[in-house]
Coordinates of C-alpha atoms in Angstrom, one line a residue:
M374 CA 144.6 13.5 69.4
S375 CA 142.8 14.9 72.4
M376 CA 141.6 12.4 75.0
R377 CA 138.0 12.6 76.1
L378 CA 137.9 12.7 79.9
T379 CA 134.9 11.8 82.1
C380 CA 134.4 12.9 85.7
D381 CA 131.7 13.9 88.1
V382 CA 132.4 17.6 88.2
V383 CA 134.7 20.0 86.3
I384 CA 135.8 23.0 88.4
V385 CA 136.9 26.0 86.4
G386 CA 139.5 27.9 88.3
A387 CA 142.6 26.8 90.3
G388 CA 142.6 29.6 92.8
M389 CA 141.8 29.4 96.5
V390 CA 138.0 29.0 96.0
G391 CA 138.4 26.3 93.2
A392 CA 140.9 24.5 95.4
A393 CA 138.5 24.4 98.3
C394 CA 135.7 23.2 96.1
A395 CA 137.9 20.4 94.8
L396 CA 138.9 19.4 98.3
Y397 CA 135.4 19.1 99.7
A398 CA 133.9 17.6 96.6
S399 CA 136.6 15.0 96.6
R400 CA 136.0 14.3 100.3
A401 CA 132.3 13.8 99.3
G402 CA 133.4 11.0 97.0
L403 CA 133.2 12.8 93.7
D404 CA 135.7 12.5 90.8
V405 CA 137.0 16.0 90.2
I406 CA 138.9 17.7 87.5
V407 CA 140.2 21.3 88.0
V408 CA 141.0 23.3 84.9
D409 CA 142.6 26.7 84.6
R410 CA 144.0 28.7 81.7
G411 CA 146.9 29.7 83.9
P412 CA 148.9 28.2 86.8
V413 CA 147.6 27.4 90.3
A414 CA 146.8 30.6 92.1
G415 CA 147.7 32.6 89.0
G416 CA 144.9 35.2 89.4
T417 CA 143.4 37.0 92.4
T418 CA 144.7 34.4 94.9
G419 CA 148.3 35.0 94.0
A420 CA 147.8 38.7 94.5
G421 CA 146.1 38.4 97.9
E422 CA 147.3 38.8 101.4
G423 CA 145.8 35.6 102.8
N424 CA 143.3 37.1 105.2
L425 CA 140.8 35.0 107.1
L426 CA 138.6 37.6 108.6
V427 CA 135.5 38.1 110.6
S428 CA 136.4 41.6 111.9
D429 CA 135.3 43.4 108.7
K430 CA 131.9 41.7 108.2
E431 CA 128.6 43.0 109.5
P432 CA 126.0 40.6 110.8
G433 CA 124.3 38.8 107.9
P434 CA 125.0 36.0 105.4
E435 CA 128.6 36.9 104.6
L436 CA 129.5 36.9 108.3
E437 CA 127.8 33.5 108.7
L438 CA 129.9 32.2 105.8
A439 CA 133.0 33.7 107.4
L440 CA 132.3 31.9 110.7
L441 CA 131.7 28.6 109.0
S442 CA 134.9 29.1 107.0
G443 CA 136.9 30.0 110.0
R444 CA 135.9 26.7 111.7
L445 CA 136.9 24.8 108.6
W446 CA 140.2 26.6 108.3
T447 CA 141.0 25.7 111.9
E448 CA 140.3 22.1 111.1
L449 CA 142.6 22.2 108.0
A450 CA 145.3 23.9 110.1
D451 CA 145.6 20.8 112.3
D452 CA 147.2 19.0 109.3
L453 CA 148.4 21.8 107.0
G454 CA 149.1 24.7 109.3
D455 CA 152.9 24.9 108.9
L456 CA 152.7 24.1 105.1
I457 CA 150.3 27.0 104.4
E458 CA 151.8 29.4 107.0
Y459 CA 148.5 29.5 109.0
E460 CA 148.6 32.0 111.8
A461 CA 145.8 32.5 114.2
K462 CA 147.1 35.9 115.1
G463 CA 143.9 37.9 115.5
G464 CA 143.0 41.3 114.3
V465 CA 143.0 44.8 115.8
V466 CA 140.8 47.5 114.4
V467 CA 141.7 51.0 115.7
A468 CA 139.9 54.3 115.8
A469 CA 141.6 57.7 115.6
A470 CA 138.9 59.8 117.3
P471 CA 136.1 59.2 119.8
A472 CA 133.3 59.4 117.2
E473 CA 135.0 56.7 115.2
L474 CA 135.5 54.6 118.3
A475 CA 131.8 54.9 119.2
A476 CA 130.8 53.7 115.7
L477 CA 133.3 50.9 115.9
D478 CA 131.9 49.8 119.3
R479 CA 128.3 49.7 117.9
F480 CA 129.6 47.7 114.9
A481 CA 131.3 45.2 117.3
A482 CA 128.2 44.9 119.5
G483 CA 126.2 43.7 116.5
Q484 CA 129.0 41.2 115.6
R485 CA 129.1 39.8 119.1
A486 CA 125.4 39.1 118.9
A487 CA 126.1 37.1 115.8
G488 CA 128.8 35.0 117.4
V489 CA 132.0 37.0 116.9
R490 CA 134.5 37.4 119.6
A491 CA 135.1 41.2 119.7
E492 CA 136.9 42.6 122.7
A493 CA 136.9 46.4 123.3
V494 CA 140.4 47.8 123.9
D495 CA 140.9 51.1 125.7
A496 CA 143.4 53.6 124.3
N497 CA 145.9 52.9 127.1
R498 CA 145.8 49.1 126.3
L499 CA 146.3 49.3 122.6
R500 CA 150.0 49.2 122.9
D501 CA 149.9 46.1 125.0
L502 CA 148.6 44.4 121.8
E503 CA 150.7 46.4 119.4
P504 CA 153.7 48.1 121.0
Y505 CA 154.7 50.0 117.9
L506 CA 151.3 51.6 117.2
A507 CA 151.2 55.4 117.0
P508 CA 150.3 57.3 120.2
G509 CA 147.0 59.2 120.5
L510 CA 144.6 56.7 119.1
A511 CA 141.1 56.7 120.7
G512 CA 140.9 52.9 121.2
G513 CA 140.0 49.8 119.2
V514 CA 138.5 46.3 119.1
H515 CA 140.5 43.1 119.2
Y516 CA 139.2 40.1 117.1
P517 CA 140.9 36.9 118.2
Q518 CA 139.2 34.9 115.4
D519 CA 141.0 36.7 112.6
A520 CA 143.8 34.6 111.0
Q521 CA 146.1 34.5 108.0
V522 CA 147.5 32.0 105.5
M523 CA 150.0 32.3 102.6
P524 CA 147.4 32.1 99.8
T525 CA 149.4 30.5 97.0
L526 CA 150.7 27.8 99.3
A527 CA 147.2 27.2 100.7
A528 CA 145.7 26.8 97.2
A529 CA 148.4 24.5 96.1
H530 CA 148.3 22.3 99.2
L531 CA 144.5 22.1 99.2
L532 CA 144.6 20.9 95.6
R533 CA 147.3 18.4 96.4
V534 CA 145.5 16.8 99.3
S535 CA 142.2 16.8 97.4
G536 CA 143.5 14.2 94.9
A537 CA 141.6 16.0 92.1
R538 CA 143.1 15.9 88.7
L539 CA 144.6 19.2 87.7
S540 CA 144.8 20.6 84.2
T541 CA 146.5 24.0 84.0
G542 CA 147.3 26.0 80.9
R543 CA 144.0 24.9 79.5
T544 CA 141.4 27.5 78.4
V545 CA 137.7 26.8 78.7
T546 CA 136.1 28.1 75.5
G547 CA 132.5 26.8 76.0
V548 CA 130.1 25.1 78.3
L549 CA 128.6 22.0 76.8
R550 CA 124.9 21.5 77.2
G551 CA 122.5 18.8 76.2
A552 CA 119.2 19.0 74.3
D553 CA 117.5 19.6 77.6
G554 CA 119.7 22.6 78.4
A555 CA 121.6 20.8 81.2
V556 CA 125.4 21.0 81.5
R557 CA 127.4 18.2 79.9
G558 CA 130.9 19.5 80.6
V559 CA 133.2 22.1 79.1
R560 CA 134.9 22.7 75.8
T561 CA 138.6 23.6 76.0
D562 CA 141.4 24.4 73.7
R563 CA 142.8 20.9 74.4
G564 CA 139.6 19.0 74.0
D565 CA 136.3 18.5 75.8
L566 CA 135.8 17.5 79.4
H567 CA 132.5 15.7 80.0
A568 CA 130.7 15.9 83.3
P569 CA 127.2 16.4 84.6
A570 CA 128.3 19.4 86.7
V571 CA 130.5 22.4 86.2
V572 CA 131.5 24.8 89.0
N573 CA 132.3 28.3 88.0
A574 CA 135.2 29.2 90.4
A575 CA 136.8 31.6 87.8
G576 CA 137.1 34.5 90.2
T577 CA 137.3 37.9 88.4
W578 CA 136.5 36.1 85.1
G579 CA 133.4 34.4 86.6
G580 CA 131.1 36.6 84.5
E581 CA 132.8 35.5 81.3
L582 CA 132.4 31.8 82.2
A583 CA 128.8 32.4 83.0
A584 CA 128.3 34.0 79.6
L585 CA 129.7 30.9 78.0
A586 CA 126.8 29.0 79.6
G587 CA 124.3 31.6 78.3
V588 CA 123.6 33.4 81.7
R589 CA 124.4 36.7 83.2
L590 CA 126.6 37.2 86.3
P591 CA 127.8 40.8 86.7
V592 CA 131.3 40.1 88.1
L593 CA 133.6 43.2 87.7
P594 CA 137.2 43.6 88.6
R595 CA 138.1 45.9 91.5
R596 CA 141.8 46.7 91.5
G597 CA 143.9 46.8 94.6
F598 CA 147.6 47.4 95.4
V599 CA 149.8 45.9 98.2
L600 CA 153.1 47.2 99.4
V601 CA 155.7 44.8 100.7
T602 CA 158.5 45.8 103.0
E603 CA 162.0 44.3 103.5
P604 CA 162.0 41.4 106.0
L605 CA 161.8 42.6 109.6
P606 CA 161.7 41.1 113.1
R607 CA 158.1 40.7 114.1
R608 CA 156.9 44.1 115.1
V609 CA 153.3 44.0 113.9
R610 CA 151.7 41.1 115.8
H611 CA 148.1 41.2 114.4
K612 CA 146.3 42.3 111.3
V613 CA 145.8 46.0 112.1
Y614 CA 143.6 48.4 110.2
A615 CA 141.8 51.7 110.6
A616 CA 138.0 51.7 111.4
D617 CA 137.2 53.3 108.0
Y618 CA 138.4 50.2 106.2
V619 CA 135.0 48.5 106.8
A620 CA 133.2 51.3 105.1
D621 CA 135.7 51.3 102.2
V622 CA 135.1 47.6 101.6
A623 CA 131.3 48.1 101.5
S624 CA 131.5 51.1 99.2
D625 CA 129.8 50.9 95.8
S626 CA 132.0 53.7 94.4
A627 CA 134.1 53.0 91.4
A628 CA 136.5 55.7 92.4
L629 CA 139.8 55.1 94.3
G630 CA 139.4 54.4 98.0
T631 CA 142.3 53.8 100.4
S632 CA 142.4 52.9 104.1
P633 CA 145.5 51.7 106.1
V634 CA 145.9 48.0 106.6
V635 CA 149.1 46.6 108.1
E636 CA 150.2 43.1 109.0
G637 CA 153.3 41.1 109.5
T638 CA 154.0 37.7 107.9
A639 CA 155.7 34.5 109.0
A640 CA 158.4 35.2 106.4
G641 CA 159.2 38.7 107.8
P642 CA 158.0 41.3 105.4
V643 CA 155.2 43.6 106.4
L644 CA 152.2 43.8 104.0
I645 CA 150.5 47.2 103.5
G646 CA 147.1 47.9 101.9
A647 CA 144.5 48.5 101.1
S648 CA 143.2 50.3 97.9
R649 CA 140.1 49.7 95.8
E650 CA 139.0 51.1 92.5
R651 CA 137.1 49.9 89.4
V652 CA 139.3 50.5 86.4
G653 CA 138.7 47.4 84.4
F654 CA 141.7 45.1 84.0
D655 CA 144.2 48.0 83.9
R656 CA 147.5 46.7 85.2
S657 CA 149.2 50.1 85.1
F658 CA 151.4 51.0 88.2
A659 CA 149.8 53.9 90.0
L660 CA 152.3 55.7 92.1
P661 CA 149.8 58.0 93.8
V662 CA 147.9 54.9 95.1
V663 CA 151.1 53.4 96.5
R664 CA 152.1 56.6 98.1
A665 CA 148.7 56.8 99.8
L666 CA 149.1 53.3 101.2
A667 CA 152.6 54.2 102.5
A668 CA 151.3 57.3 104.2
G669 CA 148.4 55.5 105.8
A670 CA 150.7 52.8 107.1
T671 CA 153.1 55.2 108.7
R672 CA 150.3 57.0 110.4
L673 CA 149.4 53.7 112.2
F674 CA 153.0 52.6 112.7
P675 CA 155.5 55.5 112.6
F676 CA 158.5 53.1 112.6
L677 CA 157.6 52.1 109.0
S678 CA 158.8 55.5 107.8
D679 CA 162.4 54.2 108.2
V680 CA 161.7 50.8 106.5
R681 CA 162.2 50.1 102.8
A682 CA 159.4 49.0 100.6
V683 CA 161.0 46.4 98.3
R684 CA 158.1 45.9 95.9
A685 CA 154.4 46.5 95.2
Y686 CA 152.0 44.3 93.4
L687 CA 148.4 44.5 92.3
G688 CA 145.4 42.2 91.8
F689 CA 141.8 42.3 90.8
R690 CA 139.1 41.4 93.3
P691 CA 135.9 39.8 91.8
Y692 CA 133.2 42.4 92.7
L693 CA 129.5 41.8 92.6
P694 CA 127.1 44.8 93.1
D695 CA 125.7 43.7 96.4
H696 CA 129.1 42.6 97.8
L697 CA 128.0 39.0 98.3
P698 CA 129.5 36.1 96.3
A699 CA 127.5 33.9 94.0
I700 CA 127.4 30.4 95.6
G701 CA 125.2 27.5 94.5
P702 CA 123.3 26.0 91.6
D703 CA 122.1 28.2 88.8
P704 CA 118.5 27.3 88.0
R705 CA 118.9 28.8 84.5
V706 CA 121.3 26.1 83.6
P707 CA 120.9 22.7 85.4
G708 CA 124.2 21.3 86.4
L709 CA 126.0 24.7 86.5
L710 CA 127.1 25.9 90.0
H711 CA 128.8 29.2 90.8
A712 CA 131.5 29.9 93.4
C713 CA 132.8 33.3 92.6
G714 CA 132.4 37.0 93.3
H715 CA 133.9 37.0 96.8
E716 CA 135.7 40.3 96.2
G717 CA 138.6 40.7 98.7
A718 CA 137.3 37.9 101.0
G719 CA 137.8 34.9 98.8
I720 CA 140.7 33.4 100.7
G721 CA 138.9 33.5 104.0
L722 CA 135.5 32.4 102.6
A723 CA 136.9 29.7 100.4
T724 CA 136.5 26.8 102.8
G725 CA 132.9 27.5 103.6
T726 CA 132.1 28.0 99.9
G727 CA 133.8 24.7 99.0
Q728 CA 131.9 22.8 101.6
L729 CA 128.5 24.4 100.6
I730 CA 129.2 23.5 96.9
A731 CA 130.2 20.0 97.8
R732 CA 127.0 19.4 99.7
V733 CA 124.9 20.6 96.8
L734 CA 126.9 18.4 94.4
S735 CA 126.5 15.3 96.6
G736 CA 122.7 15.9 97.2
R737 CA 123.0 16.9 100.9
A738 CA 121.5 20.0 102.5
P739 CA 123.9 22.9 102.7
E740 CA 124.9 24.1 106.2
L741 CA 123.8 27.7 105.4
D742 CA 120.8 29.1 103.5
L743 CA 122.1 29.7 100.0
T744 CA 119.2 32.2 99.1
P745 CA 121.3 35.3 99.7
F746 CA 124.0 34.0 97.4
A747 CA 121.7 32.9 94.6
P748 CA 123.4 33.5 91.3
E749 CA 120.2 34.4 89.5
R750 CA 119.5 37.3 92.0
F751 CA 120.8 39.9 89.5
T752 CA 118.3 41.3 87.1
E753 CA 119.0 43.3 84.0
E754 CA 117.7 46.4 85.8
A755 CA 120.4 45.9 88.5
A756 CA 123.2 46.0 86.0

C-alpha cells in the first residue's frame, strides 16, 4: 500500500537545477522531497559538459543570473570543490579574423560594464594562455570567471548535502489541485505526494509537467552532441571557443548549427562541442554532426588531429523561445513554481536559480528581479 507523504515542497526533477533548488530550499528550513522518473542527473545534466560561464552571455537578466550563480558556485566549491571536480580555469574566446575580433571586443566591452572580467588578448599573447592553439588567429578575450564542474557529481553531491528526501524511478502523472485551484502536491505512479508547493525542475520535459498543471510553457528539446577524446596530459588549459559560438547559442533557427568549443577535464579527456538543432527527441547518431565538431576542434587545436575520439554522446537542452529560463511562481496556478528552460546553461545557472526559488518559497524577496523569467510571459501567439 502506498504511503502518503507530506512535505513543504515537492521538486520534480533530480538534475542540476532540481538539486540546487533542493539545497537552497532545505537551507531555508523547508522539508523537501525530490522526485524523478529516472536516476539522479539522468537527463540533460548527465549529457552536459559542466560549464559555469559568463563569457557567452550578453548584458541583461541571464548575465545577472550567471554572475549570481558564479558567486554561489564559488561558495560551494569551498566545501565540495574536489568532490565535484570544480575548476576555476577561465575561458578564452578566439577570433579568426580582424572583423570577428572587433565584434568580440565590442561584446566584451558591454560585459565589462555589467560586471564581467573580460581581458583583451593580442594575437601574439594567445599562445601564452593556450600554447597549442593554431597559429594565425586575430586575437581573443580571456574570461577569468568561467569555471567547470563534473555535472553528474555536482548534482549528486548537492542533493546529498541538502538532506532532501529523494525518490527516483517515480513518474509524476498529475499535479494535485484544491477547489481553489492551488497546488496540493503531485500524483505519481507510486502514490500521491502532498505539499503546498511544487517546483517544476523537469528540464526538457518542463512543458509536459506544466501541462499536467493546466498551463502552457513552450519548452522544446534542442539536441547537441559532444565528442570525448582519450585521456591526455593537460594541453587545453581553459574552455576555448570560437567567437561565433555566442551567435550560435542565441540563434532561433531549428536547423543544425555548429561552432568549435574545446576544453580539457580534470580526468584527462578533452570535450569537444558544440552543436544545436531542434529535431524533437530524436536520439539517432548523426555522423555528419560529429565530423563537423571534430573539424572545428582541429582548426582551433591542430594537435587533436592525431588524438583518438573514444566516444560521442548527445543530450537535449531545454529551449524556450526567448532563450531565458522560466524561474519563479506561476500566477495561473498558486503554489506552482518553475525552474526550467535554461537551454545549455543550466549547470552554470542552477545555483542562482535554486537560491531565487528558495527565497520565493520562504517568503523572502529574491535577489534578482524575476520579471524577465516570468513563466506566464509566453502567449499563444508566441508559440
